[in-house]
Coordinates of C-alpha atoms and ligand atoms in Angstrom, one line a residue:
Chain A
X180 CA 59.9 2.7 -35.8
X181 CA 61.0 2.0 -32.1
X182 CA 61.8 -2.0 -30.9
X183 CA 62.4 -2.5 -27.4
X184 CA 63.1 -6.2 -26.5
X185 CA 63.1 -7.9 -23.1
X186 CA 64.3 -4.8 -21.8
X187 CA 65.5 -5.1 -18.1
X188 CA 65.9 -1.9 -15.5
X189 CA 67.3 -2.9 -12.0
X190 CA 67.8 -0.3 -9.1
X191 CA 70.4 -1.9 -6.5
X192 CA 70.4 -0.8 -3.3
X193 CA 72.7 -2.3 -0.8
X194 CA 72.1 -5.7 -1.1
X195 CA 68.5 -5.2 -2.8
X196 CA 67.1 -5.1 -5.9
X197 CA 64.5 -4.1 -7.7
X198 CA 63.2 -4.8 -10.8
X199 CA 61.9 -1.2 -12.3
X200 CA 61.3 -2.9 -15.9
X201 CA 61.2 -6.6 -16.7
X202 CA 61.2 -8.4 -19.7
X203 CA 60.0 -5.4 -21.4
X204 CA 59.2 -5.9 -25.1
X205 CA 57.4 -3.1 -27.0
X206 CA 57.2 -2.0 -31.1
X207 CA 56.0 1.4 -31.5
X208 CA 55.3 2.1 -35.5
X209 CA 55.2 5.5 -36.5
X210 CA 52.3 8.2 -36.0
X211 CA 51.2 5.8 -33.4
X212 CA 49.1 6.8 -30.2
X213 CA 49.8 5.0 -27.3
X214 CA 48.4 5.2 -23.5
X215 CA 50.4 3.6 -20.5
X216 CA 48.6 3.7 -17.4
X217 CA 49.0 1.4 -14.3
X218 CA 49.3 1.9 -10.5
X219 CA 51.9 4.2 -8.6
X220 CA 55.5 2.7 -8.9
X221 CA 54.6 0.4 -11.2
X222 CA 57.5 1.3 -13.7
X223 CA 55.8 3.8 -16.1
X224 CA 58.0 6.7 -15.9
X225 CA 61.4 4.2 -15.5
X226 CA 60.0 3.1 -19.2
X227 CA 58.7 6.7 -20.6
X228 CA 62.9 7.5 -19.4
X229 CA 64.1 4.2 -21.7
X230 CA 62.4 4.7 -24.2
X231 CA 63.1 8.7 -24.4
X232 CA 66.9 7.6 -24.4
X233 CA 67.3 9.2 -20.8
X234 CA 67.7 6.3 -19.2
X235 CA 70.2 2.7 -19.9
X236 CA 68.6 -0.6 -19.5
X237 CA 70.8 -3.0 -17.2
X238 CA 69.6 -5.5 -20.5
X239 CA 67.7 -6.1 -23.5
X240 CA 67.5 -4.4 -26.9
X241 CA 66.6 -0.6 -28.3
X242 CA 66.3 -0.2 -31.9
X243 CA 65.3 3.1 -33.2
X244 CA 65.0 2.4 -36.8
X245 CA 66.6 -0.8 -37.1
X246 CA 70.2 1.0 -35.3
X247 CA 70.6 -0.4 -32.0
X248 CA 70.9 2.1 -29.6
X249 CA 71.9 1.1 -26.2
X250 CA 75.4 0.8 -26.8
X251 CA 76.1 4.7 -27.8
X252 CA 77.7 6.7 -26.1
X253 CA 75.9 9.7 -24.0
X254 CA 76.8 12.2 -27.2
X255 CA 75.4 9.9 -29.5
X256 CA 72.4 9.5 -27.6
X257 CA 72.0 13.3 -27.0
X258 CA 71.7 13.9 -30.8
X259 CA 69.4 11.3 -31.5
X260 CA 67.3 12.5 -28.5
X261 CA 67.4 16.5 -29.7
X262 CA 65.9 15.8 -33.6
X263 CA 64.1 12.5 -32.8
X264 CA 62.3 13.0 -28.9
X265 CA 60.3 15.6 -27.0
X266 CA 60.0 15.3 -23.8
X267 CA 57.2 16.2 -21.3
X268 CA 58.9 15.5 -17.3
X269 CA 56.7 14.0 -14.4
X270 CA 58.1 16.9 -12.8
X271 CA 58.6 19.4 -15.7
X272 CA 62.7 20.1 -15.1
X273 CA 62.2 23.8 -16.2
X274 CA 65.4 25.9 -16.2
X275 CA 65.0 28.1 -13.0
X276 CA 66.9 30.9 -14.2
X277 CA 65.2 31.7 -18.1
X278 CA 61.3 33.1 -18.4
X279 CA 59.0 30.7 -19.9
X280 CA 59.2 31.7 -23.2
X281 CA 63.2 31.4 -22.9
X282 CA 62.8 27.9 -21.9
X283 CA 60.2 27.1 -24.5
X284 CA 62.6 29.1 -27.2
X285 CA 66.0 26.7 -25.8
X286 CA 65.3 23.9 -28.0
X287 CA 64.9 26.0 -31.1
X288 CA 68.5 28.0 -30.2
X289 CA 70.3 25.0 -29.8
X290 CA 68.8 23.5 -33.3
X291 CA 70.2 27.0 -35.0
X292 CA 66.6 28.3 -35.7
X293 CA 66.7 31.6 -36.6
X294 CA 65.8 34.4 -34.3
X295 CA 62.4 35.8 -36.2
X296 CA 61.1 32.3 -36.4
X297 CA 61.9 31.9 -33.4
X298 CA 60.1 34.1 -31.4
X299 CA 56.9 33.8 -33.7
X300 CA 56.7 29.3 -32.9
X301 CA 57.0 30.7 -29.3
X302 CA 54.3 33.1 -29.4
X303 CA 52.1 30.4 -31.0
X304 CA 52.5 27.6 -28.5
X305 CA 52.1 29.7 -25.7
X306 CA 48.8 31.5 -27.2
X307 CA 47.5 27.8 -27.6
X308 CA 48.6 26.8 -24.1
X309 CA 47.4 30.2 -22.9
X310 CA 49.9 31.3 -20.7
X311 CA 51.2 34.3 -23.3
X312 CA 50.9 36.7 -20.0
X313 CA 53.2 34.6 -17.7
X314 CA 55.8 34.6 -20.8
X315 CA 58.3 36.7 -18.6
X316 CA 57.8 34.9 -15.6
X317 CA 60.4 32.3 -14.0
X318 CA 59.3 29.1 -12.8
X319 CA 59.3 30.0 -9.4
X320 CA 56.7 32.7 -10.6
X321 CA 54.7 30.4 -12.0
X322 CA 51.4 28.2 -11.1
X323 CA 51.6 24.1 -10.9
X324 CA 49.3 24.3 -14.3
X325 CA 51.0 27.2 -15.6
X326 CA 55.1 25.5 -15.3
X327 CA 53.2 21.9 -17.2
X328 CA 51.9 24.0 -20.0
X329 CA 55.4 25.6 -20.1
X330 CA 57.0 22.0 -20.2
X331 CA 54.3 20.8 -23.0
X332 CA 55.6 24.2 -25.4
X333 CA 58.9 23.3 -25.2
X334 CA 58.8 19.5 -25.8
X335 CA 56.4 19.9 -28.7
X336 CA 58.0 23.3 -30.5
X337 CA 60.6 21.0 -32.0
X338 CA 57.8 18.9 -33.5
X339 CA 60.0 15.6 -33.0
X340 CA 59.4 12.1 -34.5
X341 CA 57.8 11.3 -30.4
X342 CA 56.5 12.9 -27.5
X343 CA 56.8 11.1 -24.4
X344 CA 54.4 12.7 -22.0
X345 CA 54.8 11.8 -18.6
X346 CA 51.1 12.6 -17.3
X347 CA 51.0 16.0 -18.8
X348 CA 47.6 17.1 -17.2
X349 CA 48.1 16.1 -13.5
X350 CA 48.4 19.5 -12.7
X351 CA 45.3 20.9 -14.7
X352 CA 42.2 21.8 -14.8
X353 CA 39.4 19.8 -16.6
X354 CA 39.2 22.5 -19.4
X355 CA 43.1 23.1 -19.6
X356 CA 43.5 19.2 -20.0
X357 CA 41.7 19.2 -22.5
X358 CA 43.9 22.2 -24.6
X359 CA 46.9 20.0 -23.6
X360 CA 45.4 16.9 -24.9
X361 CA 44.0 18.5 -27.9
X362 CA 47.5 20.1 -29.0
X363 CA 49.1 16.9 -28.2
X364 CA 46.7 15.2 -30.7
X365 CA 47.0 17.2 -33.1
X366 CA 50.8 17.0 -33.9
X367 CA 50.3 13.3 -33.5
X368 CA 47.8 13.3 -36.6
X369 CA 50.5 15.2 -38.6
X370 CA 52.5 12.0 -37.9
X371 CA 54.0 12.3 -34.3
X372 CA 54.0 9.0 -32.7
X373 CA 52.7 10.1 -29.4
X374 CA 52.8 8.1 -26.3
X375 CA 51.3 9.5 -22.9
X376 CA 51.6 8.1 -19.6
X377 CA 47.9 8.9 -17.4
X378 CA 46.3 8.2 -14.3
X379 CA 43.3 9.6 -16.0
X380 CA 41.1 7.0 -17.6
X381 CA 39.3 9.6 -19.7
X382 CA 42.6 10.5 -21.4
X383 CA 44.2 6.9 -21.2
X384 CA 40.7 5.9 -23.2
X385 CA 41.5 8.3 -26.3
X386 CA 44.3 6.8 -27.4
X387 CA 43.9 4.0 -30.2
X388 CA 46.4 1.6 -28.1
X389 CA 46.1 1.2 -24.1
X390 CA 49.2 -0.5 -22.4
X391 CA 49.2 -1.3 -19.0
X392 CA 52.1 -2.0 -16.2
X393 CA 52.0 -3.5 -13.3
X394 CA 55.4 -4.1 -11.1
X395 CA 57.7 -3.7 -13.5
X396 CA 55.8 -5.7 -16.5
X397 CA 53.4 -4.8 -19.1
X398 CA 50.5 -7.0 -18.2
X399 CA 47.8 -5.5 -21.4
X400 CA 48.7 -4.3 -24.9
X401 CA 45.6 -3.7 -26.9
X402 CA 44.7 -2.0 -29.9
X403 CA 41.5 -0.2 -29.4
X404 CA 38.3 -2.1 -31.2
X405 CA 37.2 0.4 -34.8
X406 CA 34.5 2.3 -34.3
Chain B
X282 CA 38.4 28.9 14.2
X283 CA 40.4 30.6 11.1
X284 CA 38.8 33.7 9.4
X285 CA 40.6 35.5 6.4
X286 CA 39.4 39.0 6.2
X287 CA 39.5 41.0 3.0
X288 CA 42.9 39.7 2.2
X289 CA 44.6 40.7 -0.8
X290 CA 48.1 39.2 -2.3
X291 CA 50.2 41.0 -5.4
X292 CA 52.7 40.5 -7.2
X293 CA 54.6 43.0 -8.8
X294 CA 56.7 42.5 -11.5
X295 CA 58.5 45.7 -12.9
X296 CA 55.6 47.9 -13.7
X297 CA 53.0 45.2 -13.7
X298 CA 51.0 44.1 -10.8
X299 CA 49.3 40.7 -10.8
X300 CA 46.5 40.0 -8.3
X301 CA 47.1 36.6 -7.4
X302 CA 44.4 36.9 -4.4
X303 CA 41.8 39.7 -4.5
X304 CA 39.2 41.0 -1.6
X305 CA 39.0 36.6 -0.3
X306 CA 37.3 36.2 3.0
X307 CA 36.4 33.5 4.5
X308 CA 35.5 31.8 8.1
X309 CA 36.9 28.2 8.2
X310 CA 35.2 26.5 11.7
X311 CA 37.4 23.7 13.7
X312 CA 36.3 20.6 12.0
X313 CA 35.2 21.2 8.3
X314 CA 35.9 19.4 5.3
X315 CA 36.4 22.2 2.0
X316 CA 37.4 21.2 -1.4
X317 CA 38.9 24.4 -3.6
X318 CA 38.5 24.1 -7.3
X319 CA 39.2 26.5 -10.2
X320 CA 41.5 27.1 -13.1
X321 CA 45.2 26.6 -13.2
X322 CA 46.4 30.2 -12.1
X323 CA 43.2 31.0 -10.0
X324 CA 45.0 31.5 -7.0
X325 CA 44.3 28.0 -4.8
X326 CA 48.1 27.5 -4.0
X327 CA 48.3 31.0 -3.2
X328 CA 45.2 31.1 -1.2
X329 CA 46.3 27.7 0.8
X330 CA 49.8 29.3 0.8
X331 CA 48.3 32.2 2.7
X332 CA 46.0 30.0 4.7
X333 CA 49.0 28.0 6.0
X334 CA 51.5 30.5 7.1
X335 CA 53.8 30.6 4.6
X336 CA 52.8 33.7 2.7
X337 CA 51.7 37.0 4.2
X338 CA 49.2 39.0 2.2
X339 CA 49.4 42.2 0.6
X340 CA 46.8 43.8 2.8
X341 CA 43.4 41.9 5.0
X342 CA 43.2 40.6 8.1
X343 CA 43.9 36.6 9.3
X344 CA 42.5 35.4 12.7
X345 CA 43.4 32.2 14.1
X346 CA 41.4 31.8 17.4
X347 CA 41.3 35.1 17.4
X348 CA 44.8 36.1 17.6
X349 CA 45.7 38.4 14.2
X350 CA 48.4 36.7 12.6
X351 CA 49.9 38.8 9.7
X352 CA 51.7 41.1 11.9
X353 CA 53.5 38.5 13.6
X354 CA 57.4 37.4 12.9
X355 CA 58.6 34.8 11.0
X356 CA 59.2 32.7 14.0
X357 CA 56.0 33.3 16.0
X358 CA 54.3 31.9 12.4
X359 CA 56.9 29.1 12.3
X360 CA 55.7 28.2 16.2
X361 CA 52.6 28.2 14.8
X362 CA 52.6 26.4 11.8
X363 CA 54.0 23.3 13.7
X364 CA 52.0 22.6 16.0
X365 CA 48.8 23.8 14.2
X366 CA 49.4 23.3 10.4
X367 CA 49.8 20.3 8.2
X368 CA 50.7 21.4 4.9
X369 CA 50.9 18.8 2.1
X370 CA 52.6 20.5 -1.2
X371 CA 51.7 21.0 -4.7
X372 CA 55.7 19.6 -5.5
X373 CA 55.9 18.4 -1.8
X374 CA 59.3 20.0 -0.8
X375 CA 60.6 16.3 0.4
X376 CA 64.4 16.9 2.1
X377 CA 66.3 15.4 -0.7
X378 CA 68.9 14.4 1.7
X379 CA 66.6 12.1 3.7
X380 CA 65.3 8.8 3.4
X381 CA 61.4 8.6 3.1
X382 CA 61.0 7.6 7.1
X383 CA 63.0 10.2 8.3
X384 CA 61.3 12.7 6.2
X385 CA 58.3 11.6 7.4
X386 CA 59.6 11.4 11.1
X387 CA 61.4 15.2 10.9
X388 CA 58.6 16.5 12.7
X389 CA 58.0 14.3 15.1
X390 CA 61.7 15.0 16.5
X391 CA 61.6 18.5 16.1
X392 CA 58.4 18.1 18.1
X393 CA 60.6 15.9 20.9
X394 CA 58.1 12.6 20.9
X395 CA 60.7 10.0 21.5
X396 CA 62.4 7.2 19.4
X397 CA 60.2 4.3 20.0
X398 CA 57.3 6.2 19.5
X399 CA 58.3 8.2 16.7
X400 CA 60.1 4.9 15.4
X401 CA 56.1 3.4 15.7
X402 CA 53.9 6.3 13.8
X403 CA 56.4 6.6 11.1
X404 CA 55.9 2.6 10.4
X405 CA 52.3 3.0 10.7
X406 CA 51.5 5.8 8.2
X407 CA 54.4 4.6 5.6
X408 CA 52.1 1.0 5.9
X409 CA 48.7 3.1 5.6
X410 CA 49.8 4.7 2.0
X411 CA 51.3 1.2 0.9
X412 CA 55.0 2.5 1.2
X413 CA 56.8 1.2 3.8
X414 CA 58.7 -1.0 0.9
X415 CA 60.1 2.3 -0.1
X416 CA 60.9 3.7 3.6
X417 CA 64.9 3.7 3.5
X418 CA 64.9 5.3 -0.4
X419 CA 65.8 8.7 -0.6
X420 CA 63.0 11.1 -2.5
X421 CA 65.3 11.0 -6.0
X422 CA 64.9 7.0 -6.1
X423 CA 61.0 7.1 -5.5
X424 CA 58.2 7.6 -7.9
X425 CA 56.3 10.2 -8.4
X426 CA 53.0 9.4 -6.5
X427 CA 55.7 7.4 -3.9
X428 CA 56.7 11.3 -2.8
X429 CA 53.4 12.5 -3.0
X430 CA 52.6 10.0 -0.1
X431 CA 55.4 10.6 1.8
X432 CA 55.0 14.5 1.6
X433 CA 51.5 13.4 2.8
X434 CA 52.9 11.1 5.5
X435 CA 55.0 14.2 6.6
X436 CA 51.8 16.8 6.9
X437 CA 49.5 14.1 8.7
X438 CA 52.4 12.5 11.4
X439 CA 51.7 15.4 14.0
X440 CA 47.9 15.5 14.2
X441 CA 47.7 19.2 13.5
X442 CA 44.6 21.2 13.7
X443 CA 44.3 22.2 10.5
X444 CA 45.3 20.0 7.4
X445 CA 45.9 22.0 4.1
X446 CA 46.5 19.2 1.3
X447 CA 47.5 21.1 -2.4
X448 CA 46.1 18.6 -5.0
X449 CA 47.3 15.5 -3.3
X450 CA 46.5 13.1 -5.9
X451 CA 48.0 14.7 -8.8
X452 CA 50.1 12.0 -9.3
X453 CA 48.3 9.0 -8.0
X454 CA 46.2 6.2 -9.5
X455 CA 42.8 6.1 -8.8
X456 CA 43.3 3.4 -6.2
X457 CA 46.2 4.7 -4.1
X458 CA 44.1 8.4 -4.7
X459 CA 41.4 6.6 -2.7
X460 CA 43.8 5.3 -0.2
X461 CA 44.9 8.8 0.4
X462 CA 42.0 10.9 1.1
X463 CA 40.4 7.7 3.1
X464 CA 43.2 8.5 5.3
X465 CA 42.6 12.5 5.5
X466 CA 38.9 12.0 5.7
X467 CA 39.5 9.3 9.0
X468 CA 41.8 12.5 10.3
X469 CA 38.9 15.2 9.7
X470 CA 36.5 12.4 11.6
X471 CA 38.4 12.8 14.6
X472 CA 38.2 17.0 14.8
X473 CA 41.2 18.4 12.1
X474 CA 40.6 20.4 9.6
X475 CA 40.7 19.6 6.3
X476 CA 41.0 21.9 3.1
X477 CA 42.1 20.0 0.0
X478 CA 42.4 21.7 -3.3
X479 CA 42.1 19.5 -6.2
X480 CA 41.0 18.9 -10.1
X481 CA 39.3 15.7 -9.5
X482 CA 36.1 16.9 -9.6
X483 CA 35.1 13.2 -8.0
X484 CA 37.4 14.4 -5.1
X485 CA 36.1 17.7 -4.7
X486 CA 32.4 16.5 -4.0
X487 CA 33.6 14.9 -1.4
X488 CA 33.6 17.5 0.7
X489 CA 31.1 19.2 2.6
X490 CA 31.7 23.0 2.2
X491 CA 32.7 23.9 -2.2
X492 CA 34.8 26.9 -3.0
X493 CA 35.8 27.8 -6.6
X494 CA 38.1 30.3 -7.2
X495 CA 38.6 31.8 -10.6
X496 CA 41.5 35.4 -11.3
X497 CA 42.1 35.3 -7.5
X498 CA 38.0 35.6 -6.3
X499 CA 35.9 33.3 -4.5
X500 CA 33.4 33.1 -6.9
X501 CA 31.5 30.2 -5.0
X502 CA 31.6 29.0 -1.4
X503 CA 28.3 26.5 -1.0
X504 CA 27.5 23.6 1.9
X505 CA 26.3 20.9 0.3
X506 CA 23.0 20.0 1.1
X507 CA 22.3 17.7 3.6
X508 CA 21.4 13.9 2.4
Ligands
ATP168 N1 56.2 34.4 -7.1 C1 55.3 34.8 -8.0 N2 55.5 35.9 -8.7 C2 54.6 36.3 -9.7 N3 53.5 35.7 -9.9 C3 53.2 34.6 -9.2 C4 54.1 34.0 -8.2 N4 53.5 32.9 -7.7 C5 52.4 32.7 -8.4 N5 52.2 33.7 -9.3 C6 51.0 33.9 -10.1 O1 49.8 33.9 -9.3 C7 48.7 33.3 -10.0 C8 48.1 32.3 -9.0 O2 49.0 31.2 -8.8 P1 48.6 29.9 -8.0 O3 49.9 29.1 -7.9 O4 48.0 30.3 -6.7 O5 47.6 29.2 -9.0 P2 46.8 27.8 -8.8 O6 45.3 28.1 -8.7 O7 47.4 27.0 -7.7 O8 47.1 27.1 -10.2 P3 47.4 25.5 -10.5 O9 46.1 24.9 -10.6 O10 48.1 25.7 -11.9 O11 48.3 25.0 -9.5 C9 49.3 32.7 -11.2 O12 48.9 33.4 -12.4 C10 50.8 32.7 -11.0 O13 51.5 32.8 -12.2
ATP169 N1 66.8 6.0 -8.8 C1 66.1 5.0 -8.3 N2 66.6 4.2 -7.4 C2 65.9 3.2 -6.9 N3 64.6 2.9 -7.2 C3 64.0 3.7 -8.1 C4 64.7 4.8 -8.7 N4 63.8 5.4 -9.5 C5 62.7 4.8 -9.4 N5 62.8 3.7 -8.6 C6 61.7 2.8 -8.2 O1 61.3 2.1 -9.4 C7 59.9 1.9 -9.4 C8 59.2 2.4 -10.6 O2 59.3 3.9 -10.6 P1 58.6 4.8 -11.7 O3 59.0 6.2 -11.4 O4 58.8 4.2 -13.0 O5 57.0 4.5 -11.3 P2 55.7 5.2 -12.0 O6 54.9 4.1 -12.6 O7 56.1 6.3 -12.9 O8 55.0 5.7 -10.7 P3 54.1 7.1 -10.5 O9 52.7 6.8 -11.1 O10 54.0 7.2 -9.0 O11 54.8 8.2 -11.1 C9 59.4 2.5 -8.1 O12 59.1 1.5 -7.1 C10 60.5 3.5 -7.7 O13 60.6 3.6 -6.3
MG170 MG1 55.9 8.4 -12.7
MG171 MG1 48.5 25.3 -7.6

């Protein structure tokens, strides 16, 4: 169970500010699927980054269930994060030097998995993904499509309490989208609260909740009508 | 007038070759409008890669006006590509050093246009895409789609010949999407080139001339029909 409450995220520049988040307030209950969507800058990714524990709000509240979180320290945050978050980045934030199965396989080494079942969760995500032939290729070596998919394994190997997608198909194809989208919906019906940020209606439309932002605010929360 | 002959671009990678680009030719005539489709890992980046200067193939032929380019030197192509070529990047290559304007206005002063003017077009297109809010941030403290418009602000500044845009809405709404290829499509009205390779199939009808790709092949290259 995640509680954010009148959460506020300032950029100052100079003598300017900005208001990245305002008065954000948000519960997110478990297994829940959630789409944000709203127009460029609008403050999607700054939230997707506070909630993900990557980011500090200047104010406001963070309770991951029921303990208060803003005021740990960056160790604290980093365990929680590791058992409790995957990640997918805007911008992927690959390791440059390690293959794409090595930076799939990271989160499992760090976690103390051991090596067999290791390598055998990394064969499986990338055969779903379908990149298993660009396994021993570097980012650099990779396609735009090819380094999100890469990003998707390794958020999503961990199987986390939440993913945080931060618009996971931009760089797809219609039919890889969909193989994205589908393995993302499929660990959040074994329980995976799953939120994804989308400029893509057609994938903002399948989640059960739609939130949208607009400068800095969320102006709609709605549960999707049964049926 | 730019006319790819037979080229061909590998990769090799210990004892594996990949064929990122395979037996593509193509004419492209001053003044047309092609959209490039196909699977992540088909080869457009590569193709527009080639297209623009910044990759030489394996083996083939390029023309521009008639004058073979793939035996030229890396600063004969360079001369080239910036006067001729407006390149708009998958993950835009902003200068992370440099605010948004003077990314933006890096051409014009490696071009020698003078301050007041260059001062002028910068303000112009930053207003155009709806960022001139953003102008003195540096590419770390913008969005995502806020780089994606100034990496397009940067390729469009200099009124090149030939404008080669690699999925330039990726990370856009649908609004600010529109916003963008309104402005390439006013650009191609007045004479320049445009080639944009994108996933938005709503995009990609827009142009007049379709080519799909699919394991480094043209595997379509149509005109629309007329009306
Ligand atoms: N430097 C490289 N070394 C080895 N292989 C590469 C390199 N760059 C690209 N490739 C491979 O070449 C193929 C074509 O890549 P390209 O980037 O052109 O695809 P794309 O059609 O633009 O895909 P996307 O839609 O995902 O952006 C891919 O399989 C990719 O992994
Ligand atoms: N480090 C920073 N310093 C200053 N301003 C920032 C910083 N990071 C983000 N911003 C600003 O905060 C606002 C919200 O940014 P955010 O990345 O959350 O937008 P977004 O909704 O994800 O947009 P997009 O759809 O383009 O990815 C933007 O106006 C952006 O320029
Ligand atoms: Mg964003
Ligand atoms: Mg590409």
């Amino acid at each position: 169970m995640i509680q954010l409450q009148h959460i506020q995220r300032d950029y100052v520049m100079g003598d300017q500010i900005l208001h990245a988040l305002q008065d954000v307030s948000l519960d997110i209950n478990d297994g829940e699927y959630i789409s944000i969507m709203g127009a460029s800058g609008s403050g999607k990714s700054t939230l997707l980054n506070v909630i993900g524990l990557l980011d500090r709000p200047t104010a406001g509240q963070y309770f991951i269930d029921n303990q208060e979180v803003t005021s740990l320290d960056d160790t604290q945050l980093a365990n929680i994060r590791s058992t409790y978050i995957g990640f997918v980045f805007q911008f992927f934030h690959l390791v440059p030097r390690l293959t794409a199965a090595e930076n799939v396989e990271l989160p499992l080494m760090l976690a103390g998995v051991p090596q067999a079942e290791r390598k055998q969760r990394v064969a499986e995500v990338l055969k779903t993904l379908e990149i298993s032939n660009r396994a021993h290729h570097k980012p650099q070596e990779l396609s735009g499509g090819q380094r999100q998919r890469v990003a998707i394994a390794r958020a999503t190997i961990m199987r986390p309490r939440v993913i945080l997608a931060d618009e996971p198909t931009g760089n797809l194809d219609h039919r890889s989208g969909g193989e994205v989208i589908a393995l993302l919906e499929s660990l959040q019906q074994k329980g995976i609260s799953l939120i994804v940020v989308t400029h893509d209606p057609e994938i903002g439309q399948r989640a059960t909740r739609h939130i949208t932002m607009l400068d800095g605010k969320i102006i709609k929360d709605e549960l999707e009508s049964a049926g």
